[in-house]
Amino acid sequence: GGGGDGGPARVTAVTLGTGVGAYAPLTQHGTLAVDGVLASCYAAVDAHDLAHWAFAPLRLCYGVSSIFGSKRPPTAHYPQGVHWYSRLLQRLGKLLLSPGHFHPWGVAQG
């Protein structure tokens, strides 16, 4: 258990909020358990392992910053609702991967 070994992690806080759109939390293992079903955090692409590898630098940065006491908010506001790193990966993915790898709602077209 404990979350560091892939087991369940302890919930330390719960907050309520209202928003429009979708929320895609980035977890250490790239998965969430919802009503007993294990689901990927990476909805935009069809390859969980590739997406998890691509997000490793961001997870590392947040992990290192938390060691030094950074208190980042659980939700942050980004232009157009997407973290800059996610937006960068979307652009790279559109250049390097065929369109068939993307969920039609996962990446804005255009």
Backbone as XML, in Angstrom:
<?xml version="1.0"?>
<chain id="A" units="angstrom">
  <residue number="1" name="GLY">
    <atom name="N" x="0.806" y="-1.193" z="0.000"/>
    <atom name="CA" x="0.000" y="0.000" z="0.000"/>
    <atom name="C" x="0.835" y="1.237" z="0.000"/>
  </residue>
  <residue number="2" name="GLY">
    <atom name="N" x="0.256" y="2.326" z="0.436"/>
    <atom name="CA" x="0.963" y="3.570" z="0.601"/>
    <atom name="C" x="1.123" y="4.391" z="-0.651"/>
  </residue>
  <residue number="3" name="GLY">
    <atom name="N" x="0.850" y="3.862" z="-1.813"/>
    <atom name="CA" x="0.930" y="4.628" z="-3.041"/>
    <atom name="C" x="2.271" y="4.572" z="-3.734"/>
  </residue>
  <residue number="4" name="GLY">
    <atom name="N" x="3.382" y="4.435" z="-3.005"/>
    <atom name="CA" x="4.697" y="4.441" z="-3.634"/>
    <atom name="C" x="5.017" y="3.169" z="-4.390"/>
  </residue>
  <residue number="5" name="ASP">
    <atom name="N" x="4.323" y="2.084" z="-4.060"/>
    <atom name="CA" x="4.603" y="0.796" z="-4.697"/>
    <atom name="C" x="3.495" y="0.358" z="-5.650"/>
  </residue>
  <residue number="6" name="GLY">
    <atom name="N" x="2.623" y="1.273" z="-6.005"/>
    <atom name="CA" x="1.530" y="0.936" z="-6.909"/>
    <atom name="C" x="0.256" y="0.566" z="-6.185"/>
  </residue>
  <residue number="7" name="GLY">
    <atom name="N" x="0.321" y="0.473" z="-4.873"/>
    <atom name="CA" x="-0.877" y="0.175" z="-4.098"/>
    <atom name="C" x="-1.677" y="1.427" z="-3.845"/>
  </residue>
  <residue number="8" name="PRO">
    <atom name="N" x="-2.773" y="1.289" z="-3.130"/>
    <atom name="CA" x="-3.616" y="2.449" z="-2.844"/>
    <atom name="C" x="-2.865" y="3.521" z="-2.061"/>
  </residue>
  <residue number="9" name="ALA">
    <atom name="N" x="-3.166" y="4.764" z="-2.362"/>
    <atom name="CA" x="-2.581" y="5.895" z="-1.641"/>
    <atom name="C" x="-3.640" y="6.486" z="-0.721"/>
  </residue>
  <residue number="10" name="ARG">
    <atom name="N" x="-3.223" y="7.022" z="0.393"/>
    <atom name="CA" x="-4.135" y="7.622" z="1.363"/>
    <atom name="C" x="-4.640" y="8.964" z="0.829"/>
  </residue>
  <residue number="11" name="VAL">
    <atom name="N" x="-5.934" y="9.186" z="0.908"/>
    <atom name="CA" x="-6.524" y="10.473" z="0.557"/>
    <atom name="C" x="-6.299" y="11.393" z="1.738"/>
  </residue>
  <residue number="12" name="THR">
    <atom name="N" x="-5.631" y="12.527" z="1.503"/>
    <atom name="CA" x="-5.301" y="13.436" z="2.597"/>
    <atom name="C" x="-6.210" y="14.651" z="2.665"/>
  </residue>
  <residue number="13" name="ALA">
    <atom name="N" x="-6.937" y="14.945" z="1.588"/>
    <atom name="CA" x="-7.851" y="16.089" z="1.597"/>
    <atom name="C" x="-8.881" y="15.912" z="0.493"/>
  </residue>
  <residue number="14" name="VAL">
    <atom name="N" x="-10.049" y="16.432" z="0.735"/>
    <atom name="CA" x="-11.114" y="16.437" z="-0.255"/>
    <atom name="C" x="-11.702" y="17.833" z="-0.282"/>
  </residue>
  <residue number="15" name="THR">
    <atom name="N" x="-11.855" y="18.386" z="-1.475"/>
    <atom name="CA" x="-12.471" y="19.696" z="-1.618"/>
    <atom name="C" x="-13.586" y="19.604" z="-2.648"/>
  </residue>
  <residue number="16" name="LEU">
    <atom name="N" x="-14.546" y="20.492" z="-2.523"/>
    <atom name="CA" x="-15.643" y="20.561" z="-3.472"/>
    <atom name="C" x="-15.451" y="21.780" z="-4.362"/>
  </residue>
  <residue number="17" name="GLY">
    <atom name="N" x="-15.833" y="21.646" z="-5.612"/>
    <atom name="CA" x="-15.744" y="22.773" z="-6.529"/>
    <atom name="C" x="-16.664" y="22.552" z="-7.700"/>
  </residue>
  <residue number="18" name="THR">
    <atom name="N" x="-16.920" y="23.608" z="-8.406"/>
    <atom name="CA" x="-17.755" y="23.542" z="-9.592"/>
    <atom name="C" x="-16.957" y="24.083" z="-10.759"/>
  </residue>
  <residue number="19" name="GLY">
    <atom name="N" x="-17.007" y="23.385" z="-11.860"/>
    <atom name="CA" x="-16.277" y="23.833" z="-13.037"/>
    <atom name="C" x="-16.942" y="23.317" z="-14.290"/>
  </residue>
  <residue number="20" name="VAL">
    <atom name="N" x="-16.434" y="23.756" z="-15.398"/>
    <atom name="CA" x="-16.942" y="23.335" z="-16.692"/>
    <atom name="C" x="-15.827" y="22.586" z="-17.404"/>
  </residue>
  <residue number="21" name="GLY">
    <atom name="N" x="-16.140" y="21.458" z="-18.013"/>
    <atom name="CA" x="-15.148" y="20.715" z="-18.772"/>
    <atom name="C" x="-14.775" y="19.420" z="-18.089"/>
  </residue>
  <residue number="22" name="ALA">
    <atom name="N" x="-13.557" y="19.000" z="-18.314"/>
    <atom name="CA" x="-13.065" y="17.736" z="-17.775"/>
    <atom name="C" x="-11.833" y="17.990" z="-16.922"/>
  </residue>
  <residue number="23" name="TYR">
    <atom name="N" x="-11.591" y="17.113" z="-15.981"/>
    <atom name="CA" x="-10.432" y="17.208" z="-15.106"/>
    <atom name="C" x="-9.641" y="15.921" z="-15.257"/>
  </residue>
  <residue number="24" name="ALA">
    <atom name="N" x="-8.369" y="16.041" z="-15.565"/>
    <atom name="CA" x="-7.520" y="14.867" z="-15.756"/>
    <atom name="C" x="-6.333" y="14.955" z="-14.804"/>
  </residue>
  <residue number="25" name="PRO">
    <atom name="N" x="-6.462" y="14.396" z="-13.613"/>
    <atom name="CA" x="-5.356" y="14.457" z="-12.656"/>
    <atom name="C" x="-4.175" y="13.615" z="-13.128"/>
  </residue>
  <residue number="26" name="LEU">
    <atom name="N" x="-2.988" y="14.070" z="-12.849"/>
    <atom name="CA" x="-1.777" y="13.316" z="-13.161"/>
    <atom name="C" x="-1.321" y="12.636" z="-11.882"/>
  </residue>
  <residue number="27" name="THR">
    <atom name="N" x="-1.418" y="11.322" z="-11.839"/>
    <atom name="CA" x="-1.010" y="10.575" z="-10.656"/>
    <atom name="C" x="0.383" y="9.987" z="-10.880"/>
  </residue>
  <residue number="28" name="GLN">
    <atom name="N" x="1.009" y="9.561" z="-9.808"/>
    <atom name="CA" x="2.369" y="9.022" z="-9.892"/>
    <atom name="C" x="2.445" y="7.803" z="-10.803"/>
  </residue>
  <residue number="29" name="HIS">
    <atom name="N" x="1.394" y="6.988" z="-10.842"/>
    <atom name="CA" x="1.407" y="5.781" z="-11.661"/>
    <atom name="C" x="0.588" y="5.903" z="-12.937"/>
  </residue>
  <residue number="30" name="GLY">
    <atom name="N" x="-0.062" y="7.077" z="-13.114"/>
    <atom name="CA" x="-0.833" y="7.296" z="-14.329"/>
    <atom name="C" x="-2.164" y="6.584" z="-14.359"/>
  </residue>
  <residue number="31" name="THR">
    <atom name="N" x="-2.631" y="6.145" z="-13.197"/>
    <atom name="CA" x="-3.912" y="5.434" z="-13.136"/>
    <atom name="C" x="-4.749" y="5.953" z="-11.977"/>
  </residue>
  <residue number="32" name="LEU">
    <atom name="N" x="-6.040" y="5.689" z="-12.079"/>
    <atom name="CA" x="-7.006" y="5.995" z="-11.029"/>
    <atom name="C" x="-7.896" y="4.782" z="-10.846"/>
  </residue>
  <residue number="33" name="ALA">
    <atom name="N" x="-8.325" y="4.528" z="-9.635"/>
    <atom name="CA" x="-9.323" y="3.486" z="-9.394"/>
    <atom name="C" x="-10.640" y="4.189" z="-9.119"/>
  </residue>
  <residue number="34" name="VAL">
    <atom name="N" x="-11.629" y="3.930" z="-9.957"/>
    <atom name="CA" x="-12.946" y="4.549" z="-9.824"/>
    <atom name="C" x="-13.982" y="3.436" z="-9.738"/>
  </residue>
  <residue number="35" name="ASP">
    <atom name="N" x="-14.661" y="3.387" z="-8.618"/>
    <atom name="CA" x="-15.667" y="2.342" z="-8.389"/>
    <atom name="C" x="-15.103" y="0.948" z="-8.682"/>
  </residue>
  <residue number="36" name="GLY">
    <atom name="N" x="-13.865" y="0.715" z="-8.270"/>
    <atom name="CA" x="-13.248" y="-0.593" z="-8.438"/>
    <atom name="C" x="-12.677" y="-0.868" z="-9.813"/>
  </residue>
  <residue number="37" name="VAL">
    <atom name="N" x="-12.733" y="0.107" z="-10.706"/>
    <atom name="CA" x="-12.204" y="-0.063" z="-12.060"/>
    <atom name="C" x="-10.934" y="0.773" z="-12.196"/>
  </residue>
  <residue number="38" name="LEU">
    <atom name="N" x="-9.840" y="0.152" z="-12.633"/>
    <atom name="CA" x="-8.582" y="0.858" z="-12.832"/>
    <atom name="C" x="-8.617" y="1.530" z="-14.195"/>
  </residue>
  <residue number="39" name="ALA">
    <atom name="N" x="-8.392" y="2.841" z="-14.216"/>
    <atom name="CA" x="-8.471" y="3.618" z="-15.457"/>
    <atom name="C" x="-7.197" y="4.433" z="-15.643"/>
  </residue>
  <residue number="40" name="SER">
    <atom name="N" x="-6.824" y="4.669" z="-16.879"/>
    <atom name="CA" x="-5.664" y="5.477" z="-17.214"/>
    <atom name="C" x="-5.978" y="6.957" z="-17.053"/>
  </residue>
  <residue number="41" name="CYS">
    <atom name="N" x="-5.002" y="7.728" z="-16.613"/>
    <atom name="CA" x="-5.136" y="9.185" z="-16.536"/>
    <atom name="C" x="-4.954" y="9.828" z="-17.914"/>
  </residue>
  <residue number="42" name="TYR">
    <atom name="N" x="-4.469" y="9.067" z="-18.863"/>
    <atom name="CA" x="-4.101" y="9.609" z="-20.165"/>
    <atom name="C" x="-5.180" y="9.289" z="-21.191"/>
  </residue>
  <residue number="43" name="ALA">
    <atom name="N" x="-6.128" y="10.177" z="-21.322"/>
    <atom name="CA" x="-7.274" y="9.925" z="-22.191"/>
    <atom name="C" x="-7.025" y="10.304" z="-23.642"/>
  </residue>
  <residue number="44" name="ALA">
    <atom name="N" x="-6.039" y="11.137" z="-23.911"/>
    <atom name="CA" x="-5.869" y="11.666" z="-25.267"/>
    <atom name="C" x="-5.268" y="10.650" z="-26.228"/>
  </residue>
  <residue number="45" name="VAL">
    <atom name="N" x="-4.424" y="9.746" z="-25.741"/>
    <atom name="CA" x="-3.764" y="8.791" z="-26.624"/>
    <atom name="C" x="-4.132" y="7.361" z="-26.263"/>
  </residue>
  <residue number="46" name="ASP">
    <atom name="N" x="-3.933" y="6.463" z="-27.217"/>
    <atom name="CA" x="-4.317" y="5.071" z="-27.001"/>
    <atom name="C" x="-3.224" y="4.215" z="-26.377"/>
  </residue>
  <residue number="47" name="ALA">
    <atom name="N" x="-2.060" y="4.780" z="-26.111"/>
    <atom name="CA" x="-0.939" y="4.014" z="-25.566"/>
    <atom name="C" x="-0.573" y="4.546" z="-24.174"/>
  </residue>
  <residue number="48" name="HIS">
    <atom name="N" x="-1.126" y="3.917" z="-23.131"/>
    <atom name="CA" x="-0.885" y="4.357" z="-21.756"/>
    <atom name="C" x="0.613" y="4.432" z="-21.442"/>
  </residue>
  <residue number="49" name="ASP">
    <atom name="N" x="1.375" y="3.394" z="-21.804"/>
    <atom name="CA" x="2.804" y="3.365" z="-21.469"/>
    <atom name="C" x="3.564" y="4.517" z="-22.122"/>
  </residue>
  <residue number="50" name="LEU">
    <atom name="N" x="3.244" y="4.839" z="-23.362"/>
    <atom name="CA" x="3.893" y="5.957" z="-24.049"/>
    <atom name="C" x="3.559" y="7.273" z="-23.354"/>
  </residue>
  <residue number="51" name="ALA">
    <atom name="N" x="2.304" y="7.480" z="-23.026"/>
    <atom name="CA" x="1.900" y="8.713" z="-22.348"/>
    <atom name="C" x="2.559" y="8.812" z="-20.972"/>
  </residue>
  <residue number="52" name="HIS">
    <atom name="N" x="2.612" y="7.706" z="-20.244"/>
    <atom name="CA" x="3.228" y="7.721" z="-18.917"/>
    <atom name="C" x="4.710" y="8.077" z="-19.027"/>
  </residue>
  <residue number="53" name="TRP">
    <atom name="N" x="5.391" y="7.530" z="-20.003"/>
    <atom name="CA" x="6.804" y="7.855" z="-20.233"/>
    <atom name="C" x="6.962" y="9.336" z="-20.566"/>
  </residue>
  <residue number="54" name="ALA">
    <atom name="N" x="6.088" y="9.863" z="-21.417"/>
    <atom name="CA" x="6.181" y="11.261" z="-21.843"/>
    <atom name="C" x="5.948" y="12.227" z="-20.685"/>
  </residue>
  <residue number="55" name="PHE">
    <atom name="N" x="5.128" y="11.844" z="-19.708"/>
    <atom name="CA" x="4.850" y="12.717" z="-18.567"/>
    <atom name="C" x="5.853" y="12.542" z="-17.422"/>
  </residue>
  <residue number="56" name="ALA">
    <atom name="N" x="6.833" y="11.651" z="-17.565"/>
    <atom name="CA" x="7.802" y="11.412" z="-16.492"/>
    <atom name="C" x="8.531" y="12.689" z="-16.047"/>
  </residue>
  <residue number="57" name="PRO">
    <atom name="N" x="8.992" y="13.543" z="-16.964"/>
    <atom name="CA" x="9.671" y="14.772" z="-16.507"/>
    <atom name="C" x="8.781" y="15.663" z="-15.633"/>
  </residue>
  <residue number="58" name="LEU">
    <atom name="N" x="7.505" y="15.775" z="-15.969"/>
    <atom name="CA" x="6.602" y="16.601" z="-15.173"/>
    <atom name="C" x="6.382" y="15.980" z="-13.797"/>
  </residue>
  <residue number="59" name="ARG">
    <atom name="N" x="6.173" y="14.668" z="-13.743"/>
    <atom name="CA" x="6.012" y="14.002" z="-12.445"/>
    <atom name="C" x="7.258" y="14.166" z="-11.599"/>
  </residue>
  <residue number="60" name="LEU">
    <atom name="N" x="8.434" y="14.066" z="-12.223"/>
    <atom name="CA" x="9.695" y="14.238" z="-11.499"/>
    <atom name="C" x="9.805" y="15.644" z="-10.920"/>
  </residue>
  <residue number="61" name="CYS">
    <atom name="N" x="9.477" y="16.652" z="-11.715"/>
    <atom name="CA" x="9.551" y="18.043" z="-11.229"/>
    <atom name="C" x="8.641" y="18.256" z="-10.030"/>
  </residue>
  <residue number="62" name="TYR">
    <atom name="N" x="7.406" y="17.755" z="-10.103"/>
    <atom name="CA" x="6.495" y="17.904" z="-8.981"/>
    <atom name="C" x="6.973" y="17.113" z="-7.771"/>
  </residue>
  <residue number="63" name="GLY">
    <atom name="N" x="7.545" y="15.945" z="-8.009"/>
    <atom name="CA" x="8.061" y="15.142" z="-6.905"/>
    <atom name="C" x="9.218" y="15.828" z="-6.199"/>
  </residue>
  <residue number="64" name="VAL">
    <atom name="N" x="10.156" y="16.384" z="-6.969"/>
    <atom name="CA" x="11.309" y="17.085" z="-6.390"/>
    <atom name="C" x="10.845" y="18.336" z="-5.653"/>
  </residue>
  <residue number="65" name="SER">
    <atom name="N" x="9.920" y="19.086" z="-6.248"/>
    <atom name="CA" x="9.460" y="20.312" z="-5.589"/>
    <atom name="C" x="8.744" y="20.001" z="-4.279"/>
  </residue>
  <residue number="66" name="SER">
    <atom name="N" x="8.054" y="18.860" z="-4.204"/>
    <atom name="CA" x="7.360" y="18.517" z="-2.961"/>
    <atom name="C" x="8.349" y="18.143" z="-1.855"/>
  </residue>
  <residue number="67" name="ILE">
    <atom name="N" x="9.510" y="17.628" z="-2.219"/>
    <atom name="CA" x="10.543" y="17.315" z="-1.221"/>
    <atom name="C" x="10.997" y="18.584" z="-0.520"/>
  </residue>
  <residue number="68" name="PHE">
    <atom name="N" x="11.037" y="19.692" z="-1.273"/>
    <atom name="CA" x="11.496" y="20.957" z="-0.721"/>
    <atom name="C" x="10.359" y="21.814" z="-0.176"/>
  </residue>
  <residue number="69" name="GLY">
    <atom name="N" x="9.206" y="21.185" z="0.051"/>
    <atom name="CA" x="8.116" y="21.865" z="0.733"/>
    <atom name="C" x="7.207" y="22.703" z="-0.128"/>
  </residue>
  <residue number="70" name="SER">
    <atom name="N" x="7.272" y="22.561" z="-1.440"/>
    <atom name="CA" x="6.380" y="23.320" z="-2.306"/>
    <atom name="C" x="4.938" y="22.933" z="-2.019"/>
  </residue>
  <residue number="71" name="LYS">
    <atom name="N" x="4.109" y="23.929" z="-1.822"/>
    <atom name="CA" x="2.683" y="23.697" z="-1.580"/>
    <atom name="C" x="1.907" y="24.194" z="-2.800"/>
  </residue>
  <residue number="72" name="ARG">
    <atom name="N" x="1.880" y="23.377" z="-3.829"/>
    <atom name="CA" x="1.145" y="23.773" z="-5.028"/>
    <atom name="C" x="-0.337" y="23.512" z="-4.822"/>
  </residue>
  <residue number="73" name="PRO">
    <atom name="N" x="-1.179" y="24.314" z="-5.411"/>
    <atom name="CA" x="-2.615" y="24.077" z="-5.246"/>
    <atom name="C" x="-3.027" y="22.792" z="-5.939"/>
  </residue>
  <residue number="74" name="PRO">
    <atom name="N" x="-4.055" y="22.098" z="-5.429"/>
    <atom name="CA" x="-4.487" y="20.853" z="-6.058"/>
    <atom name="C" x="-5.015" y="21.073" z="-7.468"/>
  </residue>
  <residue number="75" name="THR">
    <atom name="N" x="-5.540" y="22.239" z="-7.733"/>
    <atom name="CA" x="-5.962" y="22.573" z="-9.089"/>
    <atom name="C" x="-5.345" y="23.912" z="-9.433"/>
  </residue>
  <residue number="76" name="ALA">
    <atom name="N" x="-4.888" y="24.036" z="-10.625"/>
    <atom name="CA" x="-4.296" y="25.287" z="-11.080"/>
    <atom name="C" x="-5.034" y="25.723" z="-12.337"/>
  </residue>
  <residue number="77" name="HIS">
    <atom name="N" x="-5.041" y="27.002" z="-12.567"/>
    <atom name="CA" x="-5.737" y="27.534" z="-13.734"/>
    <atom name="C" x="-4.719" y="27.825" z="-14.829"/>
  </residue>
  <residue number="78" name="TYR">
    <atom name="N" x="-4.928" y="27.233" z="-15.966"/>
    <atom name="CA" x="-4.045" y="27.396" z="-17.104"/>
    <atom name="C" x="-4.845" y="27.952" z="-18.264"/>
  </residue>
  <residue number="79" name="PRO">
    <atom name="N" x="-4.181" y="28.673" z="-19.163"/>
    <atom name="CA" x="-4.912" y="29.179" z="-20.334"/>
    <atom name="C" x="-5.584" y="28.022" z="-21.069"/>
  </residue>
  <residue number="80" name="GLN">
    <atom name="N" x="-6.815" y="28.192" z="-21.403"/>
    <atom name="CA" x="-7.625" y="27.198" z="-22.099"/>
    <atom name="C" x="-7.727" y="25.896" z="-21.311"/>
  </residue>
  <residue number="81" name="GLY">
    <atom name="N" x="-7.439" y="25.917" z="-20.009"/>
    <atom name="CA" x="-7.642" y="24.771" z="-19.151"/>
    <atom name="C" x="-6.651" y="23.638" z="-19.283"/>
  </residue>
  <residue number="82" name="VAL">
    <atom name="N" x="-5.552" y="23.828" z="-20.020"/>
    <atom name="CA" x="-4.588" y="22.752" z="-20.247"/>
    <atom name="C" x="-3.206" y="23.198" z="-19.762"/>
  </residue>
  <residue number="83" name="HIS">
    <atom name="N" x="-2.565" y="22.363" z="-18.956"/>
    <atom name="CA" x="-1.206" y="22.629" z="-18.472"/>
    <atom name="C" x="-0.272" y="22.805" z="-19.667"/>
  </residue>
  <residue number="84" name="TRP">
    <atom name="N" x="0.707" y="23.701" z="-19.540"/>
    <atom name="CA" x="1.610" y="23.985" z="-20.668"/>
    <atom name="C" x="2.343" y="22.728" z="-21.133"/>
  </residue>
  <residue number="85" name="TYR">
    <atom name="N" x="2.696" y="21.829" z="-20.211"/>
    <atom name="CA" x="3.437" y="20.626" z="-20.599"/>
    <atom name="C" x="2.532" y="19.684" z="-21.399"/>
  </residue>
  <residue number="86" name="SER">
    <atom name="N" x="1.283" y="19.572" z="-20.988"/>
    <atom name="CA" x="0.325" y="18.758" z="-21.748"/>
    <atom name="C" x="0.147" y="19.322" z="-23.151"/>
  </residue>
  <residue number="87" name="ARG">
    <atom name="N" x="0.055" y="20.635" z="-23.247"/>
    <atom name="CA" x="-0.099" y="21.274" z="-24.558"/>
    <atom name="C" x="1.122" y="20.983" z="-25.446"/>
  </residue>
  <residue number="88" name="LEU">
    <atom name="N" x="2.323" y="21.045" z="-24.863"/>
    <atom name="CA" x="3.548" y="20.733" z="-25.606"/>
    <atom name="C" x="3.516" y="19.294" z="-26.112"/>
  </residue>
  <residue number="89" name="LEU">
    <atom name="N" x="3.132" y="18.361" z="-25.239"/>
    <atom name="CA" x="3.070" y="16.957" z="-25.650"/>
    <atom name="C" x="2.014" y="16.738" z="-26.740"/>
  </residue>
  <residue number="90" name="GLN">
    <atom name="N" x="0.902" y="17.454" z="-26.658"/>
    <atom name="CA" x="-0.116" y="17.345" z="-27.697"/>
    <atom name="C" x="0.455" y="17.777" z="-29.047"/>
  </residue>
  <residue number="91" name="ARG">
    <atom name="N" x="1.188" y="18.889" z="-29.047"/>
    <atom name="CA" x="1.769" y="19.383" z="-30.304"/>
    <atom name="C" x="2.804" y="18.403" z="-30.854"/>
  </residue>
  <residue number="92" name="LEU">
    <atom name="N" x="3.654" y="17.880" z="-29.983"/>
    <atom name="CA" x="4.654" y="16.901" z="-30.427"/>
    <atom name="C" x="3.979" y="15.631" z="-30.934"/>
  </residue>
  <residue number="93" name="GLY">
    <atom name="N" x="2.957" y="15.187" z="-30.225"/>
    <atom name="CA" x="2.245" y="13.985" z="-30.636"/>
    <atom name="C" x="1.598" y="14.141" z="-31.995"/>
  </residue>
  <residue number="94" name="LYS">
    <atom name="N" x="1.033" y="15.309" z="-32.258"/>
    <atom name="CA" x="0.399" y="15.543" z="-33.557"/>
    <atom name="C" x="1.425" y="15.533" z="-34.683"/>
  </residue>
  <residue number="95" name="LEU">
    <atom name="N" x="2.670" y="15.905" z="-34.366"/>
    <atom name="CA" x="3.739" y="15.883" z="-35.368"/>
    <atom name="C" x="4.297" y="14.473" z="-35.588"/>
  </residue>
  <residue number="96" name="LEU">
    <atom name="N" x="4.391" y="13.689" z="-34.515"/>
    <atom name="CA" x="5.112" y="12.421" z="-34.562"/>
    <atom name="C" x="4.234" y="11.171" z="-34.674"/>
  </residue>
  <residue number="97" name="LEU">
    <atom name="N" x="2.981" y="11.263" z="-34.247"/>
    <atom name="CA" x="2.107" y="10.092" z="-34.244"/>
    <atom name="C" x="1.011" y="10.239" z="-35.290"/>
  </residue>
  <residue number="98" name="SER">
    <atom name="N" x="0.523" y="9.120" z="-35.763"/>
    <atom name="CA" x="-0.592" y="9.169" z="-36.717"/>
    <atom name="C" x="-1.865" y="9.557" z="-35.969"/>
  </residue>
  <residue number="99" name="PRO">
    <atom name="N" x="-2.808" y="10.203" z="-36.651"/>
    <atom name="CA" x="-4.045" y="10.641" z="-35.993"/>
    <atom name="C" x="-4.826" y="9.501" z="-35.338"/>
  </residue>
  <residue number="100" name="GLY">
    <atom name="N" x="-4.654" y="8.280" z="-35.804"/>
    <atom name="CA" x="-5.360" y="7.150" z="-35.227"/>
    <atom name="C" x="-4.988" y="6.851" z="-33.784"/>
  </residue>
  <residue number="101" name="HIS">
    <atom name="N" x="-3.883" y="7.414" z="-33.294"/>
    <atom name="CA" x="-3.453" y="7.191" z="-31.908"/>
    <atom name="C" x="-4.198" y="8.067" z="-30.908"/>
  </residue>
  <residue number="102" name="PHE">
    <atom name="N" x="-4.936" y="9.066" z="-31.381"/>
    <atom name="CA" x="-5.589" y="10.017" z="-30.505"/>
    <atom name="C" x="-7.079" y="9.759" z="-30.389"/>
  </residue>
  <residue number="103" name="HIS">
    <atom name="N" x="-7.575" y="9.900" z="-29.195"/>
    <atom name="CA" x="-9.020" y="9.855" z="-28.982"/>
    <atom name="C" x="-9.593" y="11.114" z="-29.634"/>
  </residue>
  <residue number="104" name="PRO">
    <atom name="N" x="-10.717" y="11.041" z="-30.326"/>
    <atom name="CA" x="-11.240" y="12.217" z="-31.018"/>
    <atom name="C" x="-11.547" y="13.400" z="-30.090"/>
  </residue>
  <residue number="105" name="TRP">
    <atom name="N" x="-11.829" y="13.136" z="-28.829"/>
    <atom name="CA" x="-12.096" y="14.248" z="-27.903"/>
    <atom name="C" x="-10.850" y="14.627" z="-27.118"/>
  </residue>
  <residue number="106" name="GLY">
    <atom name="N" x="-9.783" y="13.853" z="-27.217"/>
    <atom name="CA" x="-8.608" y="14.071" z="-26.372"/>
    <atom name="C" x="-7.709" y="15.192" z="-26.809"/>
  </residue>
  <residue number="107" name="VAL">
    <atom name="N" x="-7.669" y="15.506" z="-28.090"/>
    <atom name="CA" x="-6.779" y="16.549" z="-28.603"/>
    <atom name="C" x="-7.584" y="17.443" z="-29.514"/>
  </residue>
  <residue number="108" name="ALA">
    <atom name="N" x="-7.511" y="18.751" z="-29.234"/>
    <atom name="CA" x="-8.222" y="19.698" z="-30.085"/>
    <atom name="C" x="-7.687" y="19.607" z="-31.505"/>
  </residue>
  <residue number="109" name="GLN">
    <atom name="N" x="-8.579" y="19.532" z="-32.448"/>
    <atom name="CA" x="-8.192" y="19.446" z="-33.847"/>
    <atom name="C" x="-7.901" y="20.839" z="-34.386"/>
  </residue>
  <residue number="110" name="GLY">
    <atom name="N" x="-6.992" y="20.884" z="-35.369"/>
    <atom name="CA" x="-6.723" y="22.163" z="-36.003"/>
    <atom name="C" x="-5.316" y="22.595" z="-35.881"/>
  </residue>
</chain>
